[in-house]
PDB file of C-alpha atoms and ligand atoms in Angstrom:
ATOM      1  CA  MET R 239     -10.056  -3.900 -18.014  1.00  0.00           C
ATOM      2  CA  LYS R 240      -6.449  -5.031 -17.715  1.00  0.00           C
ATOM      3  CA  PHE R 241      -5.080  -6.112 -14.351  1.00  0.00           C
ATOM      4  CA  PHE R 242      -1.465  -5.419 -13.460  1.00  0.00           C
ATOM      5  CA  VAL R 243      -0.049  -6.464 -10.103  1.00  0.00           C
ATOM      6  CA  ASP R 244       1.826  -3.817  -8.127  1.00  0.00           C
ATOM      7  CA  THR R 245       4.717  -5.739  -6.568  1.00  0.00           C
ATOM      8  CA  ALA R 246       8.290  -6.915  -7.089  1.00  0.00           C
ATOM      9  CA  ASP R 247       7.702 -10.113  -5.113  1.00  0.00           C
ATOM     10  CA  ILE R 248       8.302 -12.868  -7.660  1.00  0.00           C
ATOM     11  CA  LYS R 249       6.606 -15.532  -5.518  1.00  0.00           C
ATOM     12  CA  GLU R 250       3.402 -13.452  -5.409  1.00  0.00           C
ATOM     13  CA  ILE R 251       3.655 -12.773  -9.143  1.00  0.00           C
ATOM     14  CA  ARG R 252       4.016 -16.478 -10.011  1.00  0.00           C
ATOM     15  CA  ASP R 253       1.114 -17.349  -7.763  1.00  0.00           C
ATOM     16  CA  LEU R 254      -1.194 -14.679  -9.198  1.00  0.00           C
ATOM     17  CA  ALA R 255      -0.103 -15.370 -12.804  1.00  0.00           C
ATOM     18  CA  ALA R 256      -1.491 -18.887 -12.318  1.00  0.00           C
ATOM     19  CA  THR R 257      -5.003 -17.399 -11.956  1.00  0.00           C
ATOM     20  CA  GLY R 258      -4.797 -16.221 -15.580  1.00  0.00           C
ATOM     21  CA  MET R 259      -5.770 -12.703 -14.468  1.00  0.00           C
ATOM     22  CA  LEU R 260      -2.434 -10.925 -14.839  1.00  0.00           C
ATOM     23  CA  ASP R 261      -1.860  -8.675 -17.841  1.00  0.00           C
ATOM     24  CA  GLY R 262       1.257  -6.927 -16.534  1.00  0.00           C
ATOM     25  CA  VAL R 263       3.294  -5.849 -13.514  1.00  0.00           C
ATOM     26  CA  THR R 264       4.331  -2.492 -12.056  1.00  0.00           C
ATOM     27  CA  THR R 265       7.337  -2.001  -9.823  1.00  0.00           C
ATOM     28  CA  ASN R 266       8.810   1.117  -8.236  1.00  0.00           C
ATOM     29  CA  PRO R 267      11.997   1.803  -6.234  1.00  0.00           C
ATOM     30  CA  THR R 268      10.140   1.230  -2.943  1.00  0.00           C
ATOM     31  CA  LEU R 269       8.867  -2.177  -4.074  1.00  0.00           C
ATOM     32  CA  ILE R 270      12.344  -3.151  -5.319  1.00  0.00           C
ATOM     33  CA  ALA R 271      13.853  -2.119  -1.963  1.00  0.00           C
ATOM     34  CA  LYS R 272      11.166  -4.202  -0.220  1.00  0.00           C
ATOM     35  CA  SER R 273      12.097  -7.263  -2.310  1.00  0.00           C
ATOM     36  CA  GLY R 274      15.700  -6.972  -1.071  1.00  0.00           C
ATOM     37  CA  ARG R 275      16.894  -8.209  -4.477  1.00  0.00           C
ATOM     38  CA  ASP R 276      18.961  -6.976  -7.417  1.00  0.00           C
ATOM     39  CA  PHE R 277      16.820  -4.746  -9.681  1.00  0.00           C
ATOM     40  CA  PHE R 278      17.932  -6.348 -12.948  1.00  0.00           C
ATOM     41  CA  ASP R 279      17.607  -9.943 -11.653  1.00  0.00           C
ATOM     42  CA  VAL R 280      14.066  -9.341 -10.373  1.00  0.00           C
ATOM     43  CA  LEU R 281      12.942  -7.673 -13.590  1.00  0.00           C
ATOM     44  CA  LYS R 282      14.389 -10.464 -15.726  1.00  0.00           C
ATOM     45  CA  GLU R 283      12.444 -13.026 -13.704  1.00  0.00           C
ATOM     46  CA  ILE R 284       9.202 -11.021 -13.778  1.00  0.00           C
ATOM     47  CA  CYS R 285       9.434 -10.529 -17.564  1.00  0.00           C
ATOM     48  CA  ALA R 286       9.809 -14.278 -18.023  1.00  0.00           C
ATOM     49  CA  VAL R 287       6.690 -15.029 -15.944  1.00  0.00           C
ATOM     50  CA  VAL R 288       4.310 -12.350 -17.260  1.00  0.00           C
ATOM     51  CA  PRO R 289       4.366 -11.572 -21.005  1.00  0.00           C
ATOM     52  CA  GLY R 290       2.562  -8.195 -20.680  1.00  0.00           C
ATOM     53  CA  PRO R 291       4.060  -4.777 -19.901  1.00  0.00           C
ATOM     54  CA  ILE R 292       6.451  -4.763 -16.911  1.00  0.00           C
ATOM     55  CA  SER R 293       7.160  -1.290 -15.517  1.00  0.00           C
ATOM     56  CA  ALA R 294      10.736  -0.550 -14.465  1.00  0.00           C
ATOM     57  CA  GLU R 295      11.264   2.897 -12.964  1.00  0.00           C
ATOM     58  CA  VAL R 296      14.263   5.114 -13.660  1.00  0.00           C
ATOM     59  CA  THR R 297      15.905   6.922 -10.746  1.00  0.00           C
ATOM     60  CA  ALA R 298      17.812   9.694 -12.548  1.00  0.00           C
ATOM     61  CA  THR R 299      16.101  13.088 -12.336  1.00  0.00           C
ATOM     62  CA  ASP R 300      17.357  14.642 -15.593  1.00  0.00           C
ATOM     63  CA  ALA R 301      16.178  13.569 -19.048  1.00  0.00           C
ATOM     64  CA  PRO R 302      19.619  12.446 -20.351  1.00  0.00           C
ATOM     65  CA  GLY R 303      20.123  10.375 -17.178  1.00  0.00           C
ATOM     66  CA  MET R 304      16.641   8.855 -17.475  1.00  0.00           C
ATOM     67  CA  ILE R 305      17.292   8.025 -21.119  1.00  0.00           C
ATOM     68  CA  ALA R 306      20.631   6.371 -20.284  1.00  0.00           C
ATOM     69  CA  GLU R 307      19.011   4.283 -17.517  1.00  0.00           C
ATOM     70  CA  GLY R 308      15.995   3.453 -19.664  1.00  0.00           C
ATOM     71  CA  GLU R 309      18.216   2.264 -22.486  1.00  0.00           C
ATOM     72  CA  LYS R 310      19.853  -0.213 -20.101  1.00  0.00           C
ATOM     73  CA  LEU R 311      16.477  -1.347 -18.750  1.00  0.00           C
ATOM     74  CA  VAL R 312      14.872  -1.995 -22.147  1.00  0.00           C
ATOM     75  CA  LYS R 313      17.620  -4.500 -22.903  1.00  0.00           C
ATOM     76  CA  ILE R 314      16.277  -6.777 -20.148  1.00  0.00           C
ATOM     77  CA  ALA R 315      13.283  -7.968 -22.205  1.00  0.00           C
ATOM     78  CA  LYS R 316      10.864  -6.896 -24.948  1.00  0.00           C
ATOM     79  CA  ASN R 317       8.039  -6.289 -22.473  1.00  0.00           C
ATOM     80  CA  ILE R 318       9.893  -3.749 -20.312  1.00  0.00           C
ATOM     81  CA  THR R 319       7.980  -0.471 -19.928  1.00  0.00           C
ATOM     82  CA  ILE R 320      10.077   2.469 -18.825  1.00  0.00           C
ATOM     83  CA  LYS R 321       8.539   4.277 -15.872  1.00  0.00           C
ATOM     84  CA  VAL R 322       9.330   7.980 -15.553  1.00  0.00           C
ATOM     85  CA  PRO R 323       8.093  10.574 -13.043  1.00  0.00           C
ATOM     86  CA  LEU R 324       5.698  13.330 -14.041  1.00  0.00           C
ATOM     87  CA  THR R 325       8.250  16.144 -14.299  1.00  0.00           C
ATOM     88  CA  TRP R 326       9.337  18.149 -17.343  1.00  0.00           C
ATOM     89  CA  GLU R 327      12.453  15.953 -17.489  1.00  0.00           C
ATOM     90  CA  GLY R 328      10.344  12.812 -17.249  1.00  0.00           C
ATOM     91  CA  LEU R 329       8.096  14.071 -20.055  1.00  0.00           C
ATOM     92  CA  LYS R 330      11.139  14.708 -22.284  1.00  0.00           C
ATOM     93  CA  ALA R 331      12.379  11.181 -21.612  1.00  0.00           C
ATOM     94  CA  CYS R 332       8.847   9.870 -22.275  1.00  0.00           C
ATOM     95  CA  LYS R 333       8.735  11.542 -25.686  1.00  0.00           C
ATOM     96  CA  HIS R 334      12.184  10.160 -26.520  1.00  0.00           C
ATOM     97  CA  PHE R 335      11.217   6.571 -25.702  1.00  0.00           C
ATOM     98  CA  THR R 336       7.723   6.517 -27.189  1.00  0.00           C
ATOM     99  CA  SER R 337       9.008   8.073 -30.450  1.00  0.00           C
ATOM    100  CA  ASN R 338      11.327   5.062 -30.647  1.00  0.00           C
ATOM    101  CA  GLY R 339       8.512   2.590 -30.004  1.00  0.00           C
ATOM    102  CA  THR R 340       9.372   1.843 -26.356  1.00  0.00           C
ATOM    103  CA  MET R 341       6.433   1.688 -23.916  1.00  0.00           C
ATOM    104  CA  VAL R 342       6.434   4.363 -21.188  1.00  0.00           C
ATOM    105  CA  ASN R 343       4.465   4.575 -17.961  1.00  0.00           C
ATOM    106  CA  VAL R 344       4.353   8.144 -16.603  1.00  0.00           C
ATOM    107  CA  THR R 345       4.010   7.843 -12.850  1.00  0.00           C
ATOM    108  CA  LEU R 346       3.237  10.045  -9.834  1.00  0.00           C
ATOM    109  CA  CYS R 347       0.288  11.763 -11.525  1.00  0.00           C
ATOM    110  CA  PHE R 348      -1.927  13.747  -9.162  1.00  0.00           C
ATOM    111  CA  SER R 349      -3.800  16.157 -11.459  1.00  0.00           C
ATOM    112  CA  ALA R 350      -5.731  16.234 -14.739  1.00  0.00           C
ATOM    113  CA  ALA R 351      -3.314  18.880 -16.062  1.00  0.00           C
ATOM    114  CA  GLN R 352      -0.385  16.502 -15.505  1.00  0.00           C
ATOM    115  CA  ALA R 353      -2.292  13.713 -17.277  1.00  0.00           C
ATOM    116  CA  LEU R 354      -2.859  16.000 -20.249  1.00  0.00           C
ATOM    117  CA  LEU R 355       0.893  16.612 -20.527  1.00  0.00           C
ATOM    118  CA  ALA R 356       1.632  12.879 -20.372  1.00  0.00           C
ATOM    119  CA  ALA R 357      -0.790  12.191 -23.254  1.00  0.00           C
ATOM    120  CA  LYS R 358       0.822  14.963 -25.289  1.00  0.00           C
ATOM    121  CA  ALA R 359       4.234  13.384 -24.591  1.00  0.00           C
ATOM    122  CA  GLY R 360       2.874  10.148 -26.095  1.00  0.00           C
ATOM    123  CA  ALA R 361       2.840   8.130 -22.855  1.00  0.00           C
ATOM    124  CA  THR R 362       1.674   4.542 -23.218  1.00  0.00           C
ATOM    125  CA  PHE R 363       0.248   4.662 -19.676  1.00  0.00           C
ATOM    126  CA  ILE R 364      -0.544   7.444 -17.226  1.00  0.00           C
ATOM    127  CA  SER R 365      -0.521   6.418 -13.551  1.00  0.00           C
ATOM    128  CA  PRO R 366      -2.781   8.570 -11.355  1.00  0.00           C
ATOM    129  CA  PHE R 367      -2.341   7.605  -7.662  1.00  0.00           C
ATOM    130  CA  VAL R 368      -5.832   7.375  -6.171  1.00  0.00           C
ATOM    131  CA  GLY R 369      -4.955   6.103  -2.677  1.00  0.00           C
ATOM    132  CA  ARG R 370      -2.383   8.800  -2.006  1.00  0.00           C
ATOM    133  CA  LEU R 371      -4.934  11.481  -2.983  1.00  0.00           C
ATOM    134  CA  ASP R 372      -7.554   9.906  -0.694  1.00  0.00           C
ATOM    135  CA  ASP R 373      -4.918   9.881   2.069  1.00  0.00           C
ATOM    136  CA  ILE R 374      -4.673  13.697   1.956  1.00  0.00           C
ATOM    137  CA  GLY R 375      -8.447  14.180   1.877  1.00  0.00           C
ATOM    138  CA  GLN R 376      -8.807  14.593  -1.907  1.00  0.00           C
ATOM    139  CA  ASP R 377     -10.992  12.440  -4.165  1.00  0.00           C
ATOM    140  CA  GLY R 378      -8.726  10.031  -6.025  1.00  0.00           C
ATOM    141  CA  MET R 379     -11.527   8.498  -8.089  1.00  0.00           C
ATOM    142  CA  GLN R 380     -12.710  11.921  -9.257  1.00  0.00           C
ATOM    143  CA  LEU R 381      -9.289  12.333 -10.865  1.00  0.00           C
ATOM    144  CA  ILE R 382      -9.744   9.047 -12.750  1.00  0.00           C
ATOM    145  CA  SER R 383     -13.140  10.173 -13.993  1.00  0.00           C
ATOM    146  CA  ASP R 384     -11.677  13.528 -15.111  1.00  0.00           C
ATOM    147  CA  ILE R 385      -8.758  11.938 -16.987  1.00  0.00           C
ATOM    148  CA  VAL R 386     -10.932   9.324 -18.722  1.00  0.00           C
ATOM    149  CA  THR R 387     -13.375  12.057 -19.807  1.00  0.00           C
ATOM    150  CA  MET R 388     -10.579  14.336 -20.969  1.00  0.00           C
ATOM    151  CA  TYR R 389      -8.773  11.669 -23.009  1.00  0.00           C
ATOM    152  CA  ARG R 390     -12.051  10.599 -24.667  1.00  0.00           C
ATOM    153  CA  GLN R 391     -12.355  14.045 -26.290  1.00  0.00           C
ATOM    154  CA  TYR R 392      -9.325  13.373 -28.484  1.00  0.00           C
ATOM    155  CA  ASP R 393      -9.132  10.287 -30.729  1.00  0.00           C
ATOM    156  CA  TYR R 394      -5.433  10.836 -31.221  1.00  0.00           C
ATOM    157  CA  PHE R 395      -4.615  10.386 -27.502  1.00  0.00           C
ATOM    158  CA  LYS R 396      -3.600   6.755 -27.228  1.00  0.00           C
ATOM    159  CA  THR R 397      -2.496   6.918 -23.579  1.00  0.00           C
ATOM    160  CA  GLU R 398      -4.131   4.311 -21.333  1.00  0.00           C
ATOM    161  CA  VAL R 399      -5.308   5.266 -17.853  1.00  0.00           C
ATOM    162  CA  LEU R 400      -3.531   2.981 -15.374  1.00  0.00           C
ATOM    163  CA  VAL R 401      -5.124   3.424 -11.962  1.00  0.00           C
ATOM    164  CA  ALA R 402      -2.385   3.207  -9.318  1.00  0.00           C
ATOM    165  CA  SER R 403      -2.076   3.399  -5.529  1.00  0.00           C
ATOM    166  CA  ILE R 404      -5.143   1.189  -5.173  1.00  0.00           C
ATOM    167  CA  ARG R 405      -6.190   0.412  -1.621  1.00  0.00           C
ATOM    168  CA  ASN R 406      -9.401  -1.652  -1.948  1.00  0.00           C
ATOM    169  CA  PRO R 407     -11.683  -3.532  -4.393  1.00  0.00           C
ATOM    170  CA  VAL R 408     -14.070  -0.558  -4.666  1.00  0.00           C
ATOM    171  CA  HIS R 409     -11.296   1.518  -6.237  1.00  0.00           C
ATOM    172  CA  ILE R 410     -11.102  -1.162  -8.959  1.00  0.00           C
ATOM    173  CA  THR R 411     -14.819  -1.549  -9.676  1.00  0.00           C
ATOM    174  CA  ASP R 412     -15.306   2.233  -9.671  1.00  0.00           C
ATOM    175  CA  ALA R 413     -12.364   2.605 -12.083  1.00  0.00           C
ATOM    176  CA  ALA R 414     -13.863  -0.088 -14.357  1.00  0.00           C
ATOM    177  CA  MET R 415     -17.231   1.711 -14.385  1.00  0.00           C
ATOM    178  CA  MET R 416     -15.454   4.903 -15.384  1.00  0.00           C
ATOM    179  CA  GLY R 417     -13.755   3.127 -18.261  1.00  0.00           C
ATOM    180  CA  ALA R 418     -10.156   3.194 -17.001  1.00  0.00           C
ATOM    181  CA  HIS R 419      -8.042   0.840 -19.100  1.00  0.00           C
ATOM    182  CA  VAL R 420      -5.817  -0.719 -16.423  1.00  0.00           C
ATOM    183  CA  ALA R 421      -5.662  -1.145 -12.657  1.00  0.00           C
ATOM    184  CA  THR R 422      -2.382  -1.941 -10.939  1.00  0.00           C
ATOM    185  CA  ILE R 423      -3.343  -3.827  -7.839  1.00  0.00           C
ATOM    186  CA  PRO R 424      -1.452  -4.853  -4.691  1.00  0.00           C
ATOM    187  CA  PRO R 425      -1.527  -8.696  -4.350  1.00  0.00           C
ATOM    188  CA  SER R 426      -3.662  -8.627  -1.182  1.00  0.00           C
ATOM    189  CA  VAL R 427      -6.335  -6.460  -2.852  1.00  0.00           C
ATOM    190  CA  LEU R 428      -6.314  -8.636  -5.987  1.00  0.00           C
ATOM    191  CA  ARG R 429      -7.016 -11.681  -3.812  1.00  0.00           C
ATOM    192  CA  GLN R 430      -9.830  -9.800  -2.047  1.00  0.00           C
ATOM    193  CA  LEU R 431     -11.667  -9.342  -5.368  1.00  0.00           C
ATOM    194  CA  VAL R 432     -13.049 -12.882  -5.405  1.00  0.00           C
ATOM    195  CA  GLN R 433     -14.223 -12.903  -1.801  1.00  0.00           C
ATOM    196  CA  HIS R 434     -17.840 -12.698  -0.700  1.00  0.00           C
ATOM    197  CA  PRO R 435     -19.233 -14.291   2.476  1.00  0.00           C
ATOM    198  CA  LEU R 436     -22.433 -15.338   0.661  1.00  0.00           C
ATOM    199  CA  THR R 437     -20.351 -17.224  -1.932  1.00  0.00           C
ATOM    200  CA  ASP R 438     -18.613 -19.182   0.855  1.00  0.00           C
ATOM    201  CA  LYS R 439     -21.876 -19.810   2.700  1.00  0.00           C
ATOM    202  CA  GLY R 440     -23.737 -20.795  -0.481  1.00  0.00           C
ATOM    203  CA  LEU R 441     -21.014 -23.216  -1.546  1.00  0.00           C
ATOM    204  CA  GLU R 442     -20.972 -24.831   1.883  1.00  0.00           C
ATOM    205  CA  VAL R 443     -24.735 -25.492   1.708  1.00  0.00           C
ATOM    206  CA  PHE R 444     -24.580 -26.791  -1.891  1.00  0.00           C
ATOM    207  CA  LEU R 445     -21.771 -29.196  -1.019  1.00  0.00           C
ATOM    208  CA  SER R 446     -23.451 -30.530   2.076  1.00  0.00           C
ATOM    209  CA  ASP R 447     -26.771 -31.030   0.222  1.00  0.00           C
ATOM    210  CA  TRP R 448     -24.938 -32.755  -2.628  1.00  0.00           C
ATOM    211  CA  LYS R 449     -23.258 -35.111  -0.174  1.00  0.00           C
ATOM    212  CA  LYS R 450     -26.716 -36.181   1.071  1.00  0.00           C
ATOM    213  CA  THR R 451     -27.636 -37.382  -2.451  1.00  0.00           C
ATOM    214  CA  GLY R 452     -24.746 -39.913  -2.398  1.00  0.00           C
ATOM    215  CA  GLN R 453     -24.074 -39.120  -6.088  1.00  0.00           C
ATOM    216  CA  LYS R 454     -20.795 -38.429  -7.942  1.00  0.00           C
ATOM    217  CA  ILE R 455     -20.256 -36.495 -11.175  1.00  0.00           C
ATOM    218  CA  ALA R 456     -16.865 -37.992 -12.034  1.00  0.00           C
TER     219      ALA R 456
HETATM  220  C1  LIG G 727       2.260   2.526  -9.243  1.00  0.00           C
HETATM  221  O1  LIG G 727       2.834   2.142 -10.233  1.00  0.00           O
HETATM  222  C2  LIG G 727       2.863   2.580  -7.914  1.00  0.00           C
HETATM  223  O2  LIG G 727       3.864   1.599  -7.852  1.00  0.00           O
HETATM  224  C3  LIG G 727       1.903   2.263  -6.786  1.00  0.00           C
HETATM  225  O3  LIG G 727       0.610   2.000  -7.238  1.00  0.00           O
HETATM  226  C4  LIG G 727       2.006   3.192  -5.632  1.00  0.00           C
HETATM  227  O4  LIG G 727       1.124   2.762  -4.633  1.00  0.00           O
HETATM  228  P1  LIG G 727       1.223   3.221  -3.110  1.00  0.00           P
HETATM  229  O5  LIG G 727       0.631   4.574  -2.977  1.00  0.00           O
HETATM  230  O6  LIG G 727       0.431   2.177  -2.378  1.00  0.00           O
HETATM  231  O7  LIG G 727       2.689   3.187  -2.746  1.00  0.00           O
END
């Protein structure tokens, strides 16, 4: 499973890239606003740190506008992935870009029917938002299971399921068990993945017992 980090905070991205776990980055207008920085400057820096797909979201709502914005964004770096919303206009823009070999992430997916349309539009990634579905009392992970199952029926669908709006480590392990291709993870949740109290406790005991032996390995 590929791990993307869901942030526009370059300090966090550098730090997490050093773990060797990062395969890409997703940003959105909210995350860019949170960074307080220029969109193009931030993306340029992110693309230089992480070689995998870096999602940059358009803000126009009509296909020609999305295409014009996307064409500016792809010039930033080879690994830019154009992010478009799951609307008819977004799907038209998706088809335009993927037919020209540009990667597209179709975002704001909340139903299996929408995911089907994105695959038909040739999306590189579909982003179903699990946390936001959970927030309104629906089962976000059931949607992931449905999309993975649906896509598996058709060899010619190349769209990867990119689980978004992740709130906790269980979302990630459940998505991996379902066979989702990618998880885009907030930095705090990515850091949580390694934590287990028994690991900390076990290491403490091993180190103190080792100290008693008076030996050194190197
Ligand atoms: C995905 O690409 C989105 O940026 C993100 O996962 C949305 O998450 P949120 O629901 O926590 O805002």
